mmCIF file of C-alpha atoms in Angstrom:
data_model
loop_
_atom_site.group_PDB
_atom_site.id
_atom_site.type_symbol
_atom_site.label_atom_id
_atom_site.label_comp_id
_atom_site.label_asym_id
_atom_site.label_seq_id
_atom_site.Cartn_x
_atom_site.Cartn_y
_atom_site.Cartn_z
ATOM 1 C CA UNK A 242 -13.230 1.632 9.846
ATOM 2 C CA UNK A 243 -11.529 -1.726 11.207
ATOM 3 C CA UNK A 244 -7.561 -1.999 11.573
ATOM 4 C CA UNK A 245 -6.588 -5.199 11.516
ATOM 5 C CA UNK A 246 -3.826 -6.130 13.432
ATOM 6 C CA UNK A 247 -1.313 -9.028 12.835
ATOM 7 C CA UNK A 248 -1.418 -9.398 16.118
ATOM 8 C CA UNK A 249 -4.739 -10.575 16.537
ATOM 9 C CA UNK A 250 -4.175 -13.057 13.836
ATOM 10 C CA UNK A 251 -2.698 -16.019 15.602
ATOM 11 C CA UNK A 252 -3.873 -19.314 15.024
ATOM 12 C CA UNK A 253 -1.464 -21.055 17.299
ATOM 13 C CA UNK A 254 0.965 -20.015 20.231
ATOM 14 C CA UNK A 255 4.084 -19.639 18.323
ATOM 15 C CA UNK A 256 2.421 -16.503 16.205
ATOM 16 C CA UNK A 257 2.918 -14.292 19.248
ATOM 17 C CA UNK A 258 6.498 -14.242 18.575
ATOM 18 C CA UNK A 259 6.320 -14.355 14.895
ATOM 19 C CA UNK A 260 6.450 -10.969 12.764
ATOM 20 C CA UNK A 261 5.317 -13.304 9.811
ATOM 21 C CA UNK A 262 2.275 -15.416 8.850
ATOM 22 C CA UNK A 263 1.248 -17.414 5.935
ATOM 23 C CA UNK A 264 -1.917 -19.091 5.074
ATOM 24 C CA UNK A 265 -3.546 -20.920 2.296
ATOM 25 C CA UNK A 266 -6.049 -18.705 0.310
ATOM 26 C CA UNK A 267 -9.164 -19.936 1.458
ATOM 27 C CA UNK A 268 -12.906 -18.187 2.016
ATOM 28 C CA UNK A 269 -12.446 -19.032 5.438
ATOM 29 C CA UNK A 270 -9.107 -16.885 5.707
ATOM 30 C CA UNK A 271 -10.291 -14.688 3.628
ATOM 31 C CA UNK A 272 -13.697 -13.823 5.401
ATOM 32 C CA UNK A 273 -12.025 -10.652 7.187
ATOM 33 C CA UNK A 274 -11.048 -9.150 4.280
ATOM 34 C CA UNK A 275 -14.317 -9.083 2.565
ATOM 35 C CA UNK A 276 -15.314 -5.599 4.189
ATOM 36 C CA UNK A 277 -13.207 -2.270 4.155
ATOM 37 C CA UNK A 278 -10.926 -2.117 6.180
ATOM 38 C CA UNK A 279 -7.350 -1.252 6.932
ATOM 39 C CA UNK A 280 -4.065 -3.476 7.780
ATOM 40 C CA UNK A 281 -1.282 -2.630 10.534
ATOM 41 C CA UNK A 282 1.503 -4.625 8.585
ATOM 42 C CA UNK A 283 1.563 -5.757 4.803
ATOM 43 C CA UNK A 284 -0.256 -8.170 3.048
ATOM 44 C CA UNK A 285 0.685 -10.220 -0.033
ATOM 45 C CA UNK A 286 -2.121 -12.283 -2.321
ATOM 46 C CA UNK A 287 -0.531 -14.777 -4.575
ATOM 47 C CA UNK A 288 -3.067 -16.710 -7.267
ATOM 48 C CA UNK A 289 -1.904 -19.630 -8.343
ATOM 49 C CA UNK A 290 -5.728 -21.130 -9.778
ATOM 50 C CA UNK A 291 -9.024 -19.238 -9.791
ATOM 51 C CA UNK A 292 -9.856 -15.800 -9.864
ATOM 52 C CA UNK A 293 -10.257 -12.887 -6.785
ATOM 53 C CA UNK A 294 -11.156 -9.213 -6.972
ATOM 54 C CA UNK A 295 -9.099 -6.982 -4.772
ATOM 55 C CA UNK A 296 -10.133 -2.890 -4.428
ATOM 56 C CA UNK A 297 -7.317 -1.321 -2.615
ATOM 57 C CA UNK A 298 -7.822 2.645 -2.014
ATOM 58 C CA UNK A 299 -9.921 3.826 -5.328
ATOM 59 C CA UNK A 300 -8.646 0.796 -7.895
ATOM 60 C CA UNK A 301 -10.019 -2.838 -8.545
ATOM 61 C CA UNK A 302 -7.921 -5.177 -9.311
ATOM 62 C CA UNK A 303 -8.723 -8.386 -10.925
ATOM 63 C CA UNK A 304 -6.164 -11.884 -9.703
ATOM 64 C CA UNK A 305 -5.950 -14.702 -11.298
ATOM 65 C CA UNK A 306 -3.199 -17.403 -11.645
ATOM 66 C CA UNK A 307 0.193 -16.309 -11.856
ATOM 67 C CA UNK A 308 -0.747 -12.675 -10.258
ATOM 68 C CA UNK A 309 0.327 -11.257 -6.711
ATOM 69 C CA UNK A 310 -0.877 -8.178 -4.597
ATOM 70 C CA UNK A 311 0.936 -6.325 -2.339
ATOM 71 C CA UNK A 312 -0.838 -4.297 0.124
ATOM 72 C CA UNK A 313 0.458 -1.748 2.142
ATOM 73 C CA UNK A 314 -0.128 -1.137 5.510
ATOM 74 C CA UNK A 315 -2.821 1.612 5.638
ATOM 75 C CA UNK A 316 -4.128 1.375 2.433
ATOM 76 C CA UNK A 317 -8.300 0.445 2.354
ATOM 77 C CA UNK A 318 -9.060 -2.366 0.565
ATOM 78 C CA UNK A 319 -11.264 -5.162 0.737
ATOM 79 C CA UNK A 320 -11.648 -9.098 -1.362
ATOM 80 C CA UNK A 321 -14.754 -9.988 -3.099
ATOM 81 C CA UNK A 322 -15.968 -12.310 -6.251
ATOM 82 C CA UNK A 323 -14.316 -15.299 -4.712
ATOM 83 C CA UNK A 324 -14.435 -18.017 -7.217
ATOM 84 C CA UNK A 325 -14.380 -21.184 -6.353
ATOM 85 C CA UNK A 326 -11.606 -22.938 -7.113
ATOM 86 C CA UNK A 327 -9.067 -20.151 -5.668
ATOM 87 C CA UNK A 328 -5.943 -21.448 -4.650
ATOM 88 C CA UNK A 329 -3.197 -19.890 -3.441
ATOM 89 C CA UNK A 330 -1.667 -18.375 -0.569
ATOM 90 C CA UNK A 331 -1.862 -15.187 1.836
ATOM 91 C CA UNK A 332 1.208 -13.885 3.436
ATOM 92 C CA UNK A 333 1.127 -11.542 6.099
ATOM 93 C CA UNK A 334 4.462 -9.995 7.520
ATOM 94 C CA UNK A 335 5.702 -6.543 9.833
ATOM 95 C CA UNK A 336 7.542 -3.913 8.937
ATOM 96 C CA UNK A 337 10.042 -4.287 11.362
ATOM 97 C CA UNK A 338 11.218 -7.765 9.329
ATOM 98 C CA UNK A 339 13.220 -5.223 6.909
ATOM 99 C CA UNK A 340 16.644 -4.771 7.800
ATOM 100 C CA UNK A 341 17.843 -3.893 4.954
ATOM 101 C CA UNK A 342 17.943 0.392 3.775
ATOM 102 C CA UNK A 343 16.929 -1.046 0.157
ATOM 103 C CA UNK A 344 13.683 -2.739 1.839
ATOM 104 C CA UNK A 345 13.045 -0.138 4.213
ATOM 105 C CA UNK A 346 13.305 2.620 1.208
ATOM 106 C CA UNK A 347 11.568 1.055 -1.487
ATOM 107 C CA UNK A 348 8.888 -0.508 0.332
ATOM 108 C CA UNK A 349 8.061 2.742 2.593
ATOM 109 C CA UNK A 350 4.139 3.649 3.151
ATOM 110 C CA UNK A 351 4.947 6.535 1.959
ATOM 111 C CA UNK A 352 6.692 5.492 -1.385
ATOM 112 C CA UNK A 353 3.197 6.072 -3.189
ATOM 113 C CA UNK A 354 3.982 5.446 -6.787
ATOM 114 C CA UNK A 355 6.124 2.154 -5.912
ATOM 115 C CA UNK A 356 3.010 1.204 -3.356
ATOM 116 C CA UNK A 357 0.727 1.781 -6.668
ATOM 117 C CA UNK A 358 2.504 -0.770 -8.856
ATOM 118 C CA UNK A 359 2.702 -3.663 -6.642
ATOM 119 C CA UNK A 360 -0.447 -3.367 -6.089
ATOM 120 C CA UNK A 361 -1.180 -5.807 -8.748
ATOM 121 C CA UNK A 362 2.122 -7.928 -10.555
ATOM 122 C CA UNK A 363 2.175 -10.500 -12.894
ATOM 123 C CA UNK A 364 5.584 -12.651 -13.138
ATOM 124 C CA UNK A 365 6.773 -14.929 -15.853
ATOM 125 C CA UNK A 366 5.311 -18.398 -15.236
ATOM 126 C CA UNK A 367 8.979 -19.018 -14.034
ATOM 127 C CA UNK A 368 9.040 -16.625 -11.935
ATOM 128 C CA UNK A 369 6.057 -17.265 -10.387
ATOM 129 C CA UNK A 370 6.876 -20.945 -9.737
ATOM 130 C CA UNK A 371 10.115 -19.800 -8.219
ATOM 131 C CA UNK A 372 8.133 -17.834 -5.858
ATOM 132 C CA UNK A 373 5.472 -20.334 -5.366
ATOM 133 C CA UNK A 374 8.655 -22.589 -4.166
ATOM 134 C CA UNK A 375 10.018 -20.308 -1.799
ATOM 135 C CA UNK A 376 6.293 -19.462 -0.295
ATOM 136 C CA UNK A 377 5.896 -22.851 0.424
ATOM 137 C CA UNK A 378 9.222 -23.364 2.128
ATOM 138 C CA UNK A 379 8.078 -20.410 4.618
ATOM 139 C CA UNK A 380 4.875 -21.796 5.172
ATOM 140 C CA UNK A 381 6.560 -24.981 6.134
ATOM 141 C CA UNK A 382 8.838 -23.006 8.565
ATOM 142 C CA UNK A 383 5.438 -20.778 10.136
ATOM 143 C CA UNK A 384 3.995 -24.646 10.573
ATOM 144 C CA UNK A 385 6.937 -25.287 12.870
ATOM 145 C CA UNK A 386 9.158 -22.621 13.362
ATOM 146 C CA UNK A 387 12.857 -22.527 15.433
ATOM 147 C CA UNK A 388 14.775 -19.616 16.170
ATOM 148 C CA UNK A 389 17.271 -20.507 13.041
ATOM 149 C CA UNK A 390 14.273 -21.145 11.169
ATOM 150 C CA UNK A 391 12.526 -17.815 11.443
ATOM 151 C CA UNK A 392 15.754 -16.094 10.596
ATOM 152 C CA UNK A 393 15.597 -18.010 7.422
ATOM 153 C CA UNK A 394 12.117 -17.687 6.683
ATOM 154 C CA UNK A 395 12.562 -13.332 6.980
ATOM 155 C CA UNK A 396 15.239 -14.145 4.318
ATOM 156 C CA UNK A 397 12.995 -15.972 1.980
ATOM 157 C CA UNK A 398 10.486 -13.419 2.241
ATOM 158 C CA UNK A 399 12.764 -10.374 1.898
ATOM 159 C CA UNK A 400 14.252 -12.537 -1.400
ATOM 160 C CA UNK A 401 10.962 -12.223 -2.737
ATOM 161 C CA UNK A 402 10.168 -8.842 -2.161
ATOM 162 C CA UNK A 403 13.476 -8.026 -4.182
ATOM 163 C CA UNK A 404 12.124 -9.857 -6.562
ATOM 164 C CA UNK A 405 8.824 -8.540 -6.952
ATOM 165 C CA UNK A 406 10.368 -4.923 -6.614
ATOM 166 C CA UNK A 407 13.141 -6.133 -9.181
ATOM 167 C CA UNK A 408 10.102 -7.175 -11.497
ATOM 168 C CA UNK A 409 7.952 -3.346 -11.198
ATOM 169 C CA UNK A 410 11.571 -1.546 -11.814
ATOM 170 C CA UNK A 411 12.215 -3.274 -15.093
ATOM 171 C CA UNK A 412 9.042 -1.932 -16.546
ATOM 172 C CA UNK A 413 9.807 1.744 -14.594
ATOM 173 C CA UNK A 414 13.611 1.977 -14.923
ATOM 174 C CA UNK A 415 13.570 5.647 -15.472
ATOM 175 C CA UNK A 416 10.978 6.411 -12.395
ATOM 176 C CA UNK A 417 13.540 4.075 -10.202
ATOM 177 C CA UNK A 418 17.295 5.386 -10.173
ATOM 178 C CA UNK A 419 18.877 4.942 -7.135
ATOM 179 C CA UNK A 420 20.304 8.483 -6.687
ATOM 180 C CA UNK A 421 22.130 10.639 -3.911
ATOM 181 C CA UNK A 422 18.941 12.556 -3.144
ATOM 182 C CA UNK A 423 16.422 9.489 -2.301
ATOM 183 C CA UNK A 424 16.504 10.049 1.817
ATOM 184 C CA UNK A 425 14.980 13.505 0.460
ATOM 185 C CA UNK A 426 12.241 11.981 -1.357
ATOM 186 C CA UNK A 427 11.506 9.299 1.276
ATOM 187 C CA UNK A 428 11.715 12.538 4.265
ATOM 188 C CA UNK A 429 9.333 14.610 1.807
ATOM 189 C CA UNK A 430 6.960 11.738 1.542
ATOM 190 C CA UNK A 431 6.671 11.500 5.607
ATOM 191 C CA UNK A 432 6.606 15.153 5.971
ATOM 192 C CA UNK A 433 3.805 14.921 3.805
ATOM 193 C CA UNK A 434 1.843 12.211 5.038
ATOM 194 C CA UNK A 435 1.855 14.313 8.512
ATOM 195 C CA UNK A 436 1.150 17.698 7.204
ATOM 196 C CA UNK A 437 -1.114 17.851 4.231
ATOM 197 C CA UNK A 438 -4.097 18.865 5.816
ATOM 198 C CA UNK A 439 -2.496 22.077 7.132
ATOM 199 C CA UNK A 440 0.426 22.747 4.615
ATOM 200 C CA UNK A 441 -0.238 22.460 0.813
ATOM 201 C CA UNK A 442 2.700 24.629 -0.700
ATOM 202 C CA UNK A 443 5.520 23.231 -1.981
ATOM 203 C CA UNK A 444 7.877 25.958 -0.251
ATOM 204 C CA UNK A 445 7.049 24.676 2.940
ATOM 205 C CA UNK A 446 8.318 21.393 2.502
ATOM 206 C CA UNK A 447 11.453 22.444 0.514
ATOM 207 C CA UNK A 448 11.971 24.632 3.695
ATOM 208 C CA UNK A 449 12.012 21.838 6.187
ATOM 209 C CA UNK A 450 14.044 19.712 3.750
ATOM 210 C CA UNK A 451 16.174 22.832 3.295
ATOM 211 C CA UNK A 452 16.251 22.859 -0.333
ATOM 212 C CA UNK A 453 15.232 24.902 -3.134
ATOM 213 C CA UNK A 454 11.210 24.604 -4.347
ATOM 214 C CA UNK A 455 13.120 23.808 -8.020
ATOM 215 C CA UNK A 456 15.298 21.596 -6.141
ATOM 216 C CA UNK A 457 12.171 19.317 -4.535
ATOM 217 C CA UNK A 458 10.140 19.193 -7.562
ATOM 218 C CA UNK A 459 13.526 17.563 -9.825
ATOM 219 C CA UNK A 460 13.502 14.939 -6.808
ATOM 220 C CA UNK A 461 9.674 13.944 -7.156
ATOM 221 C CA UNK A 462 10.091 14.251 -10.719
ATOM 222 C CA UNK A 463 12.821 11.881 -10.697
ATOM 223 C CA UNK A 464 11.522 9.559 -7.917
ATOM 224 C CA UNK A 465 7.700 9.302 -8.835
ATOM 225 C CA UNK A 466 7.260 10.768 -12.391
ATOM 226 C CA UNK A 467 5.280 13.860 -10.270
ATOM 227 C CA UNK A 468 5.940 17.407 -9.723
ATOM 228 C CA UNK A 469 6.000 18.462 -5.837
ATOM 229 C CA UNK A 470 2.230 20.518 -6.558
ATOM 230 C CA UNK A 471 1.071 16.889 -8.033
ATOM 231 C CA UNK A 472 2.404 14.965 -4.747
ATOM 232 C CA UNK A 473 0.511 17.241 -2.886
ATOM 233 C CA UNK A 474 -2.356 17.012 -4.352
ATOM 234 C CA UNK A 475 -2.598 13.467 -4.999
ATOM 235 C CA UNK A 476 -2.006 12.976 -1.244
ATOM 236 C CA UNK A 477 -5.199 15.844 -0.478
ATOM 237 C CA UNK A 478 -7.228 13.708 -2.741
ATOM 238 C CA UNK A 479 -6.524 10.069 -1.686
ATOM 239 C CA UNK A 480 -8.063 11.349 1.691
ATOM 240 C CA UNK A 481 -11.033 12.835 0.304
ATOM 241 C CA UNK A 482 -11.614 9.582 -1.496
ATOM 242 C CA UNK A 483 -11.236 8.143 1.543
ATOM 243 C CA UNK A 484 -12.998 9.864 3.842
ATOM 244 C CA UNK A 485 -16.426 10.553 1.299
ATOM 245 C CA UNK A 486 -16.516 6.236 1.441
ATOM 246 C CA UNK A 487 -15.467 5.706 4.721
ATOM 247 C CA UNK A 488 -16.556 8.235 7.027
ATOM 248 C CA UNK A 489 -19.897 9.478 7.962
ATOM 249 C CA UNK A 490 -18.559 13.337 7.458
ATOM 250 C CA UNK A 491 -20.997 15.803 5.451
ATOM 251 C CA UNK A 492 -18.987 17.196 2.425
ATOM 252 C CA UNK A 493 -18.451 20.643 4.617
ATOM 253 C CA UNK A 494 -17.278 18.566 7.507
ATOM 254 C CA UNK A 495 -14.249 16.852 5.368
ATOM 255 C CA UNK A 496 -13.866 20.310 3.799
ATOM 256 C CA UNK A 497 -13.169 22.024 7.158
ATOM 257 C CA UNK A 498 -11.300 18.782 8.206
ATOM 258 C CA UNK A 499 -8.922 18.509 5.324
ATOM 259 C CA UNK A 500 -7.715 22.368 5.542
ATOM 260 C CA UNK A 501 -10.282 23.908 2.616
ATOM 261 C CA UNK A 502 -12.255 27.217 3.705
ATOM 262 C CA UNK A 503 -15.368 26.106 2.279
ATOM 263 C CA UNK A 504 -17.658 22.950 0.767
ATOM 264 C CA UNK A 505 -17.062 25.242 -2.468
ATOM 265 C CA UNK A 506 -13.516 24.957 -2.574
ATOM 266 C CA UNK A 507 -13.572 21.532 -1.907
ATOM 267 C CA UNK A 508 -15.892 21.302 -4.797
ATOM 268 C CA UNK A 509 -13.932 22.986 -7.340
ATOM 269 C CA UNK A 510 -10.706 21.042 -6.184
ATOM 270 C CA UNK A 511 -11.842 17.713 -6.851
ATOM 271 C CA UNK A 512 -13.791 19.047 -10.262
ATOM 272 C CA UNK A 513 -10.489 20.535 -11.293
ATOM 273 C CA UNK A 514 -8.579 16.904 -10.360
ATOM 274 C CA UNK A 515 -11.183 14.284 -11.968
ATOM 275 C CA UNK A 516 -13.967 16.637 -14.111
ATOM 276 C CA UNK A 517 -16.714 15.373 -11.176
ATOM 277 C CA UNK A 518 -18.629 16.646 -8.102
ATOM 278 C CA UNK A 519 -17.757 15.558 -4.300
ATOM 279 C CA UNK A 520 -21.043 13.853 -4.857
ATOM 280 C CA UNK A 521 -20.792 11.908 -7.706
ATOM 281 C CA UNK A 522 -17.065 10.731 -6.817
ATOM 282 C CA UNK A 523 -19.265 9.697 -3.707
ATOM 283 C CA UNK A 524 -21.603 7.505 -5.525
ATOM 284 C CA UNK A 525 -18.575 6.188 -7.656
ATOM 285 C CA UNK A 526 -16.631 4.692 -4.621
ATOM 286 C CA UNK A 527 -19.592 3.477 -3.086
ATOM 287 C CA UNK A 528 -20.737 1.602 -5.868
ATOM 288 C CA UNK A 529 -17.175 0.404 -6.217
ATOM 289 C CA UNK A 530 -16.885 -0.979 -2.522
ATOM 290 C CA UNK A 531 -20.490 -1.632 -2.087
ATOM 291 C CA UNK A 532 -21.846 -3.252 -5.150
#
């Protein structure tokens, strides 16, 4: 599958030295993102007329005016059922623009509840138009940036990411307290992301955390509304959903691959997660991403 780079995507000489871009939602800018594929740097779609589908990993989500997507770097998605009066704006941006621990925290790859939500947001038509406001005042500055102007338009952009963050924790304020124990959850949720395929217990990780099993599962309680077993698992099957569309792996191959001793195994995990065969989760997804 593709990665697209931000790198790549420079449509005049100042982008080389830009860690920001932002575009007007077009078919013509949106043309690469109309096949599966995966992003090196995050990716926001703001409606402001007409309608868009976005699938990102194993949802679809359906924009229109007044909604924004965020995507997160590594996440498969893809655009389709473009209408025709769309209108609005795509803004593309590094991870290295967040200075800020509250940015760099909340807006972690490996925050996957958090990465869930803003998947698809709608705003209060004053909120929106806010943003709208402040999206246009860093397009202006991409158009012709300076080196005082680039600092401002990172600010703009992390001021709206507060926002939209501010607007997912109002309707989650139990799932987002900021506590003493959130470097855990945000170390757990890397340790993870590296070693799923080989370690699936929940002692392991509370080991190299050094705390307690009980310990862990009250911080991914409190931090994603999941027990430490349910983190796991979630992250085994987000790859097998992954790999059944987007790989050309038999169903033993991905079983050997993601750490299970047998097709069988692999067959009774995902029946025991969502009621459903390898197979016809298969079909599913591809009927999802390929129509």
């Amino acid at each position: 599958m593709k990665t697209l780079k931000i790198k790549d995507n420079q449509q005049k000489k100042e982008d080389q030295d830009l860690s920001f871009r932002v575009f007007d939602l077009t078919s013509e800018n949106l043309n690469a993102y109309t096949v599966p594929h995966k992003k090196d740097h995050f990716c926001l779609f703001v409606i402001e007329e007409g309608t868009i589908q976005v699938s990102i990993e194993d949802k679809i989500h359906k924009l229109k005016a007044g909604k924004i997507a965020v995507i997160f770097p590594e996440q498969v998605s893809l655009v389709s059922s473009i209408s025709v009066d769309l209108k609005g704006k795509i803004i593309l941006f590094e991870e290295i623009l967040f200075c800020s621990d509250i940015l760099k925290n909340e807006l972690s790859t490996y925050n996957v509840h958090l990465s869930t939500q803003l998947n698809c947001i709608i705003l209060s038509a004053i909120d929106f138009q806010h943003s709208i406001g402040m999206i246009n005042s860093i397009q202006d500055i991409y158009q012709y940036p300076s080196l005082v102007k680039k600092e401002q338009a990172r600010f703009y952009i992390k001021i709206l990411l507060l926002g939209l963050i501010e607007s997912v924790h109002g309707l989650h304020p139990v799932l987002y307290q900021e506590t003493v124990d959130k470097p855990i959850y945000i170390k757990y949720k890397k340790l993870l992301n590296i070693h799923y395929k080989q370690h699936r217990t929940v002692q392991y990780y509370a080991e190299q955390l050094m705390v307690s099993s009980k310990k862990l599962n009250s911080i991914t309680k409190r931090h994603c509304g999941k027990t430490a077993i349910e983190t796991i698992h979630h992250r085994i099957l987000m790859e097998i959903k992954r790999q059944l569309t987007f790989s050309d792996l038999s169903h033993k191959e991905i079983a050997f691959d993601l750490g299970f001793n047998s097709p069988s195994a692999l067959n009774k995990f995902v029946r025991s997660k969502l009621k459903e065969t390898p197979t016809q989760l298969q079909q599913e997804l591809s009927q999802m991403y390929n129509g």
